[in-house]
PDB file of C-alpha atoms in Angstrom:
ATOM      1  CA  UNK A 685       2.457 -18.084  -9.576  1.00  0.00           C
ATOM      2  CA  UNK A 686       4.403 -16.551 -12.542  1.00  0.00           C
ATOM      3  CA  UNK A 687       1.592 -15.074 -14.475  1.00  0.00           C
ATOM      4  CA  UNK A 688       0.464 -13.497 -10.615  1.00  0.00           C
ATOM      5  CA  UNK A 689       4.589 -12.128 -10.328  1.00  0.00           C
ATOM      6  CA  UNK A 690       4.085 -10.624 -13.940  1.00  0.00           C
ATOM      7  CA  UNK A 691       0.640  -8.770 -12.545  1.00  0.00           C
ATOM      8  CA  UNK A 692       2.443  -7.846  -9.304  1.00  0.00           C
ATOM      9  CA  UNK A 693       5.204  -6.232 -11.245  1.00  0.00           C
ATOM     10  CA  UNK A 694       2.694  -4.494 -13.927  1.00  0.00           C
ATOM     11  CA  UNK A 695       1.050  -2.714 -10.558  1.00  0.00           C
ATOM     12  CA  UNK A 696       4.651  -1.700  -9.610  1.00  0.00           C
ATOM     13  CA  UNK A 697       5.064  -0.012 -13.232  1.00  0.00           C
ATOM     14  CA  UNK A 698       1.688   1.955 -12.491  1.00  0.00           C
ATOM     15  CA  UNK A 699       3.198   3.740  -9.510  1.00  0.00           C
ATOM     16  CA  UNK A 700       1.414   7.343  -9.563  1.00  0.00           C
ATOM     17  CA  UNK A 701       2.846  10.594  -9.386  1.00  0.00           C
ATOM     18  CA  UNK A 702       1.766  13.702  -7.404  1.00  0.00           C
ATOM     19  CA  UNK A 703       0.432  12.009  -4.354  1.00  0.00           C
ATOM     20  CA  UNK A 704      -1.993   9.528  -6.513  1.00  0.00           C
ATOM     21  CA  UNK A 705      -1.598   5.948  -5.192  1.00  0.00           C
ATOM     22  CA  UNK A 706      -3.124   3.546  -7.695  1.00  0.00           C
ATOM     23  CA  UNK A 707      -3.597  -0.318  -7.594  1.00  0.00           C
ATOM     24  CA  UNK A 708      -6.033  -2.703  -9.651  1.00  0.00           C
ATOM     25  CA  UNK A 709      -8.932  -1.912  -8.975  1.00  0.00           C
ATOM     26  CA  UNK A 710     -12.891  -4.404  -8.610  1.00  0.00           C
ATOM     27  CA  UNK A 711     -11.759  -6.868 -11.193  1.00  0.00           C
ATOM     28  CA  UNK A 712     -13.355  -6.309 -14.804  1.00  0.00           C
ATOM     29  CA  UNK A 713     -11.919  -7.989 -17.534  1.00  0.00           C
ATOM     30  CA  UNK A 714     -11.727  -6.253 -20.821  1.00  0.00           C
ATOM     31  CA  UNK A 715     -12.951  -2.846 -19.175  1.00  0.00           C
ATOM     32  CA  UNK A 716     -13.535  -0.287 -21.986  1.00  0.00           C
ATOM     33  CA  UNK A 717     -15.534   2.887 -20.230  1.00  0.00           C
ATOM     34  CA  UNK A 718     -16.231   3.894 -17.205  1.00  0.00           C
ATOM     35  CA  UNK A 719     -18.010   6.713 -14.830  1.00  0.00           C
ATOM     36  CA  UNK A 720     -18.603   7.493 -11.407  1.00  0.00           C
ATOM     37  CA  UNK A 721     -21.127  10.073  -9.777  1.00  0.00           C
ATOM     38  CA  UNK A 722     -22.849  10.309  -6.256  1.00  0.00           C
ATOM     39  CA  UNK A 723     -21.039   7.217  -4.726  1.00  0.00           C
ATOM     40  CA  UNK A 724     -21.537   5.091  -7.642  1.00  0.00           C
ATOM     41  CA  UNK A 725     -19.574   3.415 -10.228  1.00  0.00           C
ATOM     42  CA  UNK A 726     -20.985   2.008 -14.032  1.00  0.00           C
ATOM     43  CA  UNK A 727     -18.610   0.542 -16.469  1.00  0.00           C
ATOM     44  CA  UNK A 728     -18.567  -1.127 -19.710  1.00  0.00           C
ATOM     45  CA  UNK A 729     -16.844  -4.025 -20.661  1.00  0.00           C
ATOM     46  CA  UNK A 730     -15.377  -4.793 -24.790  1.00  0.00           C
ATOM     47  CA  UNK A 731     -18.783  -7.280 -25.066  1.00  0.00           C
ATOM     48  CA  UNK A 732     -21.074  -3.791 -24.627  1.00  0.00           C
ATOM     49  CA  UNK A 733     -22.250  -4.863 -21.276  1.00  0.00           C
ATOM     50  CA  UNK A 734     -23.160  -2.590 -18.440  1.00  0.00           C
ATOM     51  CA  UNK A 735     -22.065  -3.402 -15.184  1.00  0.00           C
ATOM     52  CA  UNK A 736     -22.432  -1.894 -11.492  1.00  0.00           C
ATOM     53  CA  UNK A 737     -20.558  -2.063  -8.899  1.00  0.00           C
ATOM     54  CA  UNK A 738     -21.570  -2.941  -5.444  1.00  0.00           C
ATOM     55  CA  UNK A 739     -18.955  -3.239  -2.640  1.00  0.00           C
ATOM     56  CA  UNK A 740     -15.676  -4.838  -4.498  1.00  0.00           C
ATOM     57  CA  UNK A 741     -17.994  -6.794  -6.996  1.00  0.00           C
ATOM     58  CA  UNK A 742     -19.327  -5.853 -10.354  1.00  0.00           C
ATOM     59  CA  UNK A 743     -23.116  -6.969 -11.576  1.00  0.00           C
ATOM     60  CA  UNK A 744     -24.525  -6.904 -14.922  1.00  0.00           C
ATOM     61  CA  UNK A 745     -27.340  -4.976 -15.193  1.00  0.00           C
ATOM     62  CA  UNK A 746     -29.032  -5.936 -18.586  1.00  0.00           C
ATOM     63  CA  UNK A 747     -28.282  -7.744 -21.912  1.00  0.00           C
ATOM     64  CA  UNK A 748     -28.358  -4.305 -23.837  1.00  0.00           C
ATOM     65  CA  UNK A 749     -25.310  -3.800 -25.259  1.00  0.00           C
ATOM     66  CA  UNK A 750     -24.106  -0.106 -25.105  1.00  0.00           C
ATOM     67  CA  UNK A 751     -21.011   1.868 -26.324  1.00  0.00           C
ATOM     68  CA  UNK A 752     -21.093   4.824 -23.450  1.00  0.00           C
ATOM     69  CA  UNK A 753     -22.910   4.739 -20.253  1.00  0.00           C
ATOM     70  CA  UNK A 754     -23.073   7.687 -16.967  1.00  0.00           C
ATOM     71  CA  UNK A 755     -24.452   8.402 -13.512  1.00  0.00           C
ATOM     72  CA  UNK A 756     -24.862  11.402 -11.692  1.00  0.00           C
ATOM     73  CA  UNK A 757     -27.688  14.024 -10.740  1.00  0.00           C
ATOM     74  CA  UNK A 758     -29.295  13.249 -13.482  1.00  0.00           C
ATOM     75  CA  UNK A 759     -29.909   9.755 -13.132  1.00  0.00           C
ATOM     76  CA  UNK A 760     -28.280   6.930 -15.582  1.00  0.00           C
ATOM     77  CA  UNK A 761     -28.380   7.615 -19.060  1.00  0.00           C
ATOM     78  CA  UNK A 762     -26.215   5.358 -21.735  1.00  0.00           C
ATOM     79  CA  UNK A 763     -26.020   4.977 -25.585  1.00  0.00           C
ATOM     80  CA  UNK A 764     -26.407   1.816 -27.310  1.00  0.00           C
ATOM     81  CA  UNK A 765     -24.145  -0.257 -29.982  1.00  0.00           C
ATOM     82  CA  UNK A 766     -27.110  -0.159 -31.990  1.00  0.00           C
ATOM     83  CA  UNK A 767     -27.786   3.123 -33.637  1.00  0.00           C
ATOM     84  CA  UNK A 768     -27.135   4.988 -30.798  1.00  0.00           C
ATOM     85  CA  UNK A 769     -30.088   5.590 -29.000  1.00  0.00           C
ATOM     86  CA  UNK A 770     -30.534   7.243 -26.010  1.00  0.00           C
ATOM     87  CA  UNK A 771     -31.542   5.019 -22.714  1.00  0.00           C
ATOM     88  CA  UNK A 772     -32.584   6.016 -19.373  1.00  0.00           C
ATOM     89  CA  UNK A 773     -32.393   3.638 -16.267  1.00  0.00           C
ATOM     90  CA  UNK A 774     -35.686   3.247 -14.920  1.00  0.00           C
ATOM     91  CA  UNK A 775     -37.365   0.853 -12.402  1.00  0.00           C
ATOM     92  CA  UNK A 776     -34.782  -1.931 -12.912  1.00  0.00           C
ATOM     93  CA  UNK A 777     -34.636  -1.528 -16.658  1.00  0.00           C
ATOM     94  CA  UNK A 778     -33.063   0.648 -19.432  1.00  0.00           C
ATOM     95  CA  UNK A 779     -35.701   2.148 -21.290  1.00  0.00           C
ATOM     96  CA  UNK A 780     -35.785   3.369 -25.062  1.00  0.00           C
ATOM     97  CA  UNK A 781     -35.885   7.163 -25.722  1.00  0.00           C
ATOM     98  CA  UNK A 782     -37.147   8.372 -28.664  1.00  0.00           C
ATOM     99  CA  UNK A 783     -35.650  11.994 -30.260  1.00  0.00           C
ATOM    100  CA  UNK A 784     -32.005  12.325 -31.304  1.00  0.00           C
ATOM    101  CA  UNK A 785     -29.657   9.609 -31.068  1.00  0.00           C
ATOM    102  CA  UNK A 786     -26.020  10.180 -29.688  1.00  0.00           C
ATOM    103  CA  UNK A 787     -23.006   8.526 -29.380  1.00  0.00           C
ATOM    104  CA  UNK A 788     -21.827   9.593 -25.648  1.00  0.00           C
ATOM    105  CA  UNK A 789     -23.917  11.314 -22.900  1.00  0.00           C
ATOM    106  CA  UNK A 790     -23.235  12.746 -19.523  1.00  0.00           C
ATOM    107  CA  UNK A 791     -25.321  13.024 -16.502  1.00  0.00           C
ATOM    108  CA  UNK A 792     -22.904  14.854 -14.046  1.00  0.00           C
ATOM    109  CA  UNK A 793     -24.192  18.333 -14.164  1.00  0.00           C
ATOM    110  CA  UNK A 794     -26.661  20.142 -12.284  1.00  0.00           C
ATOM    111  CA  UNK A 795     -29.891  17.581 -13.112  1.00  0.00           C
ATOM    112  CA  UNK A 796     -29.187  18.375 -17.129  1.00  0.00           C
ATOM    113  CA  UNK A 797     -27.848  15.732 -19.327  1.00  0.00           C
ATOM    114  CA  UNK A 798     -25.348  16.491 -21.993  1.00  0.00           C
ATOM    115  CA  UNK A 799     -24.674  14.533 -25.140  1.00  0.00           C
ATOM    116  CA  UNK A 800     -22.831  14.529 -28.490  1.00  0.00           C
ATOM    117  CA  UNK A 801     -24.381  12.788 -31.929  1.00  0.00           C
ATOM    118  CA  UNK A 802     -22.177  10.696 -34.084  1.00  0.00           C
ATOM    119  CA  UNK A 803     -21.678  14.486 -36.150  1.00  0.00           C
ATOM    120  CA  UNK A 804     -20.082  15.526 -33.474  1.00  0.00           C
ATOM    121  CA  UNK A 805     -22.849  17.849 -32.425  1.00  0.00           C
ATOM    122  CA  UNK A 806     -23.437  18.970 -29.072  1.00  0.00           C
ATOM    123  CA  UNK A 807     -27.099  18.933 -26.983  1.00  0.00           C
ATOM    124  CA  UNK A 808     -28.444  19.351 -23.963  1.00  0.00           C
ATOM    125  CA  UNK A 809     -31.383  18.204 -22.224  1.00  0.00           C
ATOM    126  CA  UNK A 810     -32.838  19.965 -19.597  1.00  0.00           C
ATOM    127  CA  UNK A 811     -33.222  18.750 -16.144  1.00  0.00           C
ATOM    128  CA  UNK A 812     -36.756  18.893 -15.662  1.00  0.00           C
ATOM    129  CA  UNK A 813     -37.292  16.869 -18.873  1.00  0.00           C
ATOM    130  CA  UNK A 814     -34.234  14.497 -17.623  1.00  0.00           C
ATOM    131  CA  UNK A 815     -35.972  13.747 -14.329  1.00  0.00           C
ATOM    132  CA  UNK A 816     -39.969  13.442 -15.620  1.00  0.00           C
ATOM    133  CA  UNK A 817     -38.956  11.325 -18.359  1.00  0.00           C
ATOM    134  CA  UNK A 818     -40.646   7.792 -17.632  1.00  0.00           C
ATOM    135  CA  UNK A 819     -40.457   5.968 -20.958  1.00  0.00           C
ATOM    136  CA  UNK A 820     -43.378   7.807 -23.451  1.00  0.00           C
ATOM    137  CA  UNK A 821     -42.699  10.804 -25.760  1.00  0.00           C
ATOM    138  CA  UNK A 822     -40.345  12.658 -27.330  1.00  0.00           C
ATOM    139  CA  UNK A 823     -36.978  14.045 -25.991  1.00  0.00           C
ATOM    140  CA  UNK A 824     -36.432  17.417 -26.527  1.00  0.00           C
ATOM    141  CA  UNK A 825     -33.024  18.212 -26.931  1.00  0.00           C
ATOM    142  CA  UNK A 826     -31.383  22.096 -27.812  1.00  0.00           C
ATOM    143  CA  UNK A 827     -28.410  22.728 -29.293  1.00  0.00           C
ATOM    144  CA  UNK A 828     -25.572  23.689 -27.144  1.00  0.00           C
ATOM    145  CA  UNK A 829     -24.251  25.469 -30.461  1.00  0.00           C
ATOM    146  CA  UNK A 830     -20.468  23.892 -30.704  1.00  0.00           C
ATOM    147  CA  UNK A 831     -19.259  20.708 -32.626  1.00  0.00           C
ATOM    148  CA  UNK A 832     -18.021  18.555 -29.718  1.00  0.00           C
ATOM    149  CA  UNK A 833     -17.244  14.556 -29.630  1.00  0.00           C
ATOM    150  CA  UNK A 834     -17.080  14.263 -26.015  1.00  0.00           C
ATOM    151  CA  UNK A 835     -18.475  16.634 -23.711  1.00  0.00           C
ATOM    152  CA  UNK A 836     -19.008  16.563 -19.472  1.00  0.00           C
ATOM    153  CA  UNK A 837     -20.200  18.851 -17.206  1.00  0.00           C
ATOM    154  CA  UNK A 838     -19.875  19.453 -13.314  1.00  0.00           C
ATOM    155  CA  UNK A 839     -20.128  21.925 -10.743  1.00  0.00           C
ATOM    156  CA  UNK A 840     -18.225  25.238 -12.222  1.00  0.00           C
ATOM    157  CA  UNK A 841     -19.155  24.319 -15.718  1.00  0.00           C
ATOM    158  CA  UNK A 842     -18.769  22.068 -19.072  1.00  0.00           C
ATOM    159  CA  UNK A 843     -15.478  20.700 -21.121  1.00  0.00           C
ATOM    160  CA  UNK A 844     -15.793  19.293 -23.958  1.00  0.00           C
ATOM    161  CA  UNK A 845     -13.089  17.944 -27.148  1.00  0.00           C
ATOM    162  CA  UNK A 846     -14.210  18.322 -30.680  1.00  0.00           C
ATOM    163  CA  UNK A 847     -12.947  16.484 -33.599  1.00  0.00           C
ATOM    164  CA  UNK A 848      -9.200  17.770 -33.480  1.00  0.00           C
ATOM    165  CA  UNK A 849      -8.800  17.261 -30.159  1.00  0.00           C
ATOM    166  CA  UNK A 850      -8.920  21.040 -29.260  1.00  0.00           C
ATOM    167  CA  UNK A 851     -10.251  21.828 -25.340  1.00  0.00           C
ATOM    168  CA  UNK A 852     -13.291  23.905 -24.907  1.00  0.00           C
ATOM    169  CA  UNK A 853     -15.459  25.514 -21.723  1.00  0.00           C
ATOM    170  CA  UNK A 854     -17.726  27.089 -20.955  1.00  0.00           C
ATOM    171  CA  UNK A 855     -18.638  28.412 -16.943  1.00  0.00           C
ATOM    172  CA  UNK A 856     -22.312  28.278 -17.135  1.00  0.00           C
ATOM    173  CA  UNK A 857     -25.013  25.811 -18.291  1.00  0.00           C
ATOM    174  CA  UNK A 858     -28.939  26.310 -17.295  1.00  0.00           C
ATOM    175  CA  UNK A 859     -29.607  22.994 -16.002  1.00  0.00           C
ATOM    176  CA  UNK A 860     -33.537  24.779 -16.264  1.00  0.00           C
ATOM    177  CA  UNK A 861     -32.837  26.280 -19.918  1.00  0.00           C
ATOM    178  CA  UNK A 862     -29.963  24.730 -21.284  1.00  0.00           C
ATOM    179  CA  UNK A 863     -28.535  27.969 -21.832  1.00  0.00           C
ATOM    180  CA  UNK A 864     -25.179  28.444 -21.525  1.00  0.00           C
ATOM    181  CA  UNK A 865     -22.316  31.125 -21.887  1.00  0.00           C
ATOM    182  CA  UNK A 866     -20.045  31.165 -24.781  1.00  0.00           C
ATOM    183  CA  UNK A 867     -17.121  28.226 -25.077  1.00  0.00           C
ATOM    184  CA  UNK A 868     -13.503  29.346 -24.950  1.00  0.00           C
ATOM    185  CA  UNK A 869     -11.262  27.159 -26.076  1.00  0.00           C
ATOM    186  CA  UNK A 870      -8.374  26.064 -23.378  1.00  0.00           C
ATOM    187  CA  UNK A 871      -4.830  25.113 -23.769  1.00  0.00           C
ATOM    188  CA  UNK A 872      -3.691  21.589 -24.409  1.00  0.00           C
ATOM    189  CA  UNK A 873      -4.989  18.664 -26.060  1.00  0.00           C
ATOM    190  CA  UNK A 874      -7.699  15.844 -25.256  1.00  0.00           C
ATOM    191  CA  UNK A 875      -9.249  12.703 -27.003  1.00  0.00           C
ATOM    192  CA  UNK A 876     -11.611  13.061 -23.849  1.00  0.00           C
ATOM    193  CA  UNK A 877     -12.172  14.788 -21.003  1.00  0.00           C
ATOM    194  CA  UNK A 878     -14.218  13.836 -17.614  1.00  0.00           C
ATOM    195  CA  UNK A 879     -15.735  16.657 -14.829  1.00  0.00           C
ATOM    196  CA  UNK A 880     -16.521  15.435 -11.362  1.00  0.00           C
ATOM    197  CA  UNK A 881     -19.215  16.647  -9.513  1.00  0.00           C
ATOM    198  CA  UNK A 882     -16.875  19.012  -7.230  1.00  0.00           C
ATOM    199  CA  UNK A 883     -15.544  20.102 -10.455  1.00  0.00           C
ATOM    200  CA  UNK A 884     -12.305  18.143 -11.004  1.00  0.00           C
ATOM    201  CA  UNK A 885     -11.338  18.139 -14.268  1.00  0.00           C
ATOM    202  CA  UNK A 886      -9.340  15.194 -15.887  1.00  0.00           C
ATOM    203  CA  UNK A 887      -8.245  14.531 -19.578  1.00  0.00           C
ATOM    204  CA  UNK A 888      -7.069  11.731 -21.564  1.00  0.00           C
ATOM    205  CA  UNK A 889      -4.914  12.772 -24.962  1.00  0.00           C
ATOM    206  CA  UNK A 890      -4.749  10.482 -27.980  1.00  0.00           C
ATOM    207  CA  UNK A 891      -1.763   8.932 -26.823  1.00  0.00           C
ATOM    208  CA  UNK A 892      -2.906   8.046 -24.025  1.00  0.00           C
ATOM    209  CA  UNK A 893      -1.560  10.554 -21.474  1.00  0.00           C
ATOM    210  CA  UNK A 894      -3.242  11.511 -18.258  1.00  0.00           C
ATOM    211  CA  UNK A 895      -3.474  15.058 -17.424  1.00  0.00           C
ATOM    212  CA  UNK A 896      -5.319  16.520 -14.161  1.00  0.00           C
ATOM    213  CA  UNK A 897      -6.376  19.932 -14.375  1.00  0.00           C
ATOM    214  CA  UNK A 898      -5.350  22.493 -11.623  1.00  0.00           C
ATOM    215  CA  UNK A 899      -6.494  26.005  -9.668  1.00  0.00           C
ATOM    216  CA  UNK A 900     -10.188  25.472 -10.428  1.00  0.00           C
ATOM    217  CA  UNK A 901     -12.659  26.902  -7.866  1.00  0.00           C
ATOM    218  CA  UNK A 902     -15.613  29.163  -7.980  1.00  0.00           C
ATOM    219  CA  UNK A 903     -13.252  32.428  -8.971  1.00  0.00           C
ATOM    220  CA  UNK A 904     -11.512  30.424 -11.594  1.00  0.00           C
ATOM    221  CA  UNK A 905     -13.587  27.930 -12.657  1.00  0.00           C
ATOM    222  CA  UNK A 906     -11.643  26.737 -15.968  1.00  0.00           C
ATOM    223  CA  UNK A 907      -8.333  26.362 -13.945  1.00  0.00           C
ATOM    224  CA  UNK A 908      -4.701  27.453 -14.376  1.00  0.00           C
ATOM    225  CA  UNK A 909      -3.042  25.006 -15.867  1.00  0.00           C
ATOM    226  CA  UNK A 910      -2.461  21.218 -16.898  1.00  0.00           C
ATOM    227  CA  UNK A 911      -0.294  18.607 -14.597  1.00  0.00           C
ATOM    228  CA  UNK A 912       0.487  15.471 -16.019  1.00  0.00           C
ATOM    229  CA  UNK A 913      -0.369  12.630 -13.916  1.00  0.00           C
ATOM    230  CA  UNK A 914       1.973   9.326 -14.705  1.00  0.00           C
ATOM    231  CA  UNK A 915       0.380   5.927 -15.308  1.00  0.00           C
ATOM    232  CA  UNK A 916       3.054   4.189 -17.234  1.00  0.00           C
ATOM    233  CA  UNK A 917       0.130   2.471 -18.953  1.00  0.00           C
ATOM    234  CA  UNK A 918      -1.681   4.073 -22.351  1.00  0.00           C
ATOM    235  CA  UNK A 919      -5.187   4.994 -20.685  1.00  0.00           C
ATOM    236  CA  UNK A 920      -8.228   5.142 -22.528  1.00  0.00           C
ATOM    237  CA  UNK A 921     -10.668   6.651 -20.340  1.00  0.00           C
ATOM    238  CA  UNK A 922     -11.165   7.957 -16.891  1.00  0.00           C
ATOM    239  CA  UNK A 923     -13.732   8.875 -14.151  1.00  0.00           C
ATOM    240  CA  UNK A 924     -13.630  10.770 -10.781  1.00  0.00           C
ATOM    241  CA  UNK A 925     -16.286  10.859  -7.706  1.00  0.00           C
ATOM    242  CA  UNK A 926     -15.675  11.535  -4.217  1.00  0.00           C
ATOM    243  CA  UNK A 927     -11.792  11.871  -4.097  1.00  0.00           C
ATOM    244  CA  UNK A 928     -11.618   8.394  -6.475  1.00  0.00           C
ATOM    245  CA  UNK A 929      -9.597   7.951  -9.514  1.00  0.00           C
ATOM    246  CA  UNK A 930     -10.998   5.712 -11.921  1.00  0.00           C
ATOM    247  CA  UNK A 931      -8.914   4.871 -14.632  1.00  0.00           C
ATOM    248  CA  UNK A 932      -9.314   2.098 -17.559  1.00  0.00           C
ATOM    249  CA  UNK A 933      -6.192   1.374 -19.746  1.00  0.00           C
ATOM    250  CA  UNK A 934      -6.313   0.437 -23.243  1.00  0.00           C
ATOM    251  CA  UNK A 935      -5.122  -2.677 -22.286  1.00  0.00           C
ATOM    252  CA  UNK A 936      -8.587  -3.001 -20.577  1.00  0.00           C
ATOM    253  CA  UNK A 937      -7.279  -3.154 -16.705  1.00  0.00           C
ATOM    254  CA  UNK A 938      -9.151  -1.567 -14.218  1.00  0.00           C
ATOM    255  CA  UNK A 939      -7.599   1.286 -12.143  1.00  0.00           C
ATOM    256  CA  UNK A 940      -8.500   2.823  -8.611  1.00  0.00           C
ATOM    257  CA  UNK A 941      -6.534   5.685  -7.649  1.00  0.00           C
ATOM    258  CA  UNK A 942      -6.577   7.652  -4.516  1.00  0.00           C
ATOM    259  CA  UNK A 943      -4.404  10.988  -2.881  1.00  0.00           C
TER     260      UNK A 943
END
């Protein structure tokens, strides 16, 4: 009863400011990263393993053991412990991709997946090779031209933080081409940064600070300015899908947050 008081009264410390309501959220112990496109939730625990989440219950979905995993348009895509290669969900089971290797990948955008190598270079692969890919060949990934170690992508465009923690964008990506407008760096400062598929726009710093990004639509798709949304709790990564906070402290507790 005392160590379920002490959780009670952690939740109370987590109270959320600007109209988000959080409490804990489909227990996951030890939850390290996690992402959320289409209705669907991945996450990764401190062991490397993948999990899903159907209902209020999480399922392991292979003994792989991957640092960074994401779902979206674009299917499920994840990076592995292991020298960082590049898997694709298929059938049931993550395949192997051969090409580059990279240490995080998105598959939010527009069909396109996005990804950074571990020298914090920035690709893109486009969408038709994203969704034809069954397993055989090569990956052909083109350089999105900007030194990056976490990028995302959503509906009005791509963010991405390179290595000192500076804020980029840029409005347009080809999910067909890859092609994309030039980056323009935006105020503030982010370890990482996560785009939902409406275009929501979330960033954690390297302290561990939650900021939510405001006045982005289709006239001003890189926003106005940065509102600071109070956990209480250091977090270390976030997602958002469908009007659902997501948010994983470095503690490793799982957060759902709602307006």
């Amino acid at each position: 009863m005392r160590a379920v008081a002490a959780f009670l009264l952690v939740l109370c410390y987590l109270a959320v400011t600007h109209a988000w309501r959080c409490s804990e959220g489909p227990r996951l112990y030890n939850a390290r990263q996690i992402d959320a496109g289409q209705g669907k939730v991945v996450a990764i625990n401190s062991y490397g393993n993948v999990h899903f989440l159907i209902g209020s219950s999480w399922y392991r979905m292979s003994s792989l053991r991957f640092n960074h995993v994401s779902i979206g348009p674009a299917g499920l895509w994840a990076t592995s412990t292991s020298g960082n290669k590049v898997y694709k969900y298929i059938a049931g089971n993550f395949v192997v991709s051969s090409g580059l290797s990279m240490r995080q990948v998105d598959a939010g955008g527009d069909g396109q997946v996005v990804g950074v190598t571990s020298s914090s270079r920035a690709y893109c692969l486009r969408s038709d090779y994203a969704s034809s890919y069954k397993g055989s060949g090569s990956l052909s990934w083109s350089n999105l031209s900007r030194v990056l170690k976490y990028i995302s992508c959503g509906k009005y465009g791509c963010w991405g933080t390179d290595t000192s923690n500076r804020i980029y964008f840029t409005q347009t990506l080809s999910p067909t081409t890859c092609g994309n407008s030039r980056w323009s760096q935006i105020s503030g400062s982010a370890a990482m940064v996560e785009v939902g598929t409406d275009g929501s726009v979330f960033v954690v710093n390297r302290s561990g600070q939650l900021y939510q990004r405001l006045g982005i639509s289709s006239r001003y798709r890189s926003g106005t300015s940065w509102r600071a949304v109070s956990m209480r709790m250091p977090v270390r990564h976030v997602a958002y899908d469908l009007g659902n906070l997501w948010v994983v402290t470095t503690s490793g507790l799982l957060m759902k947050c709602t307006h």
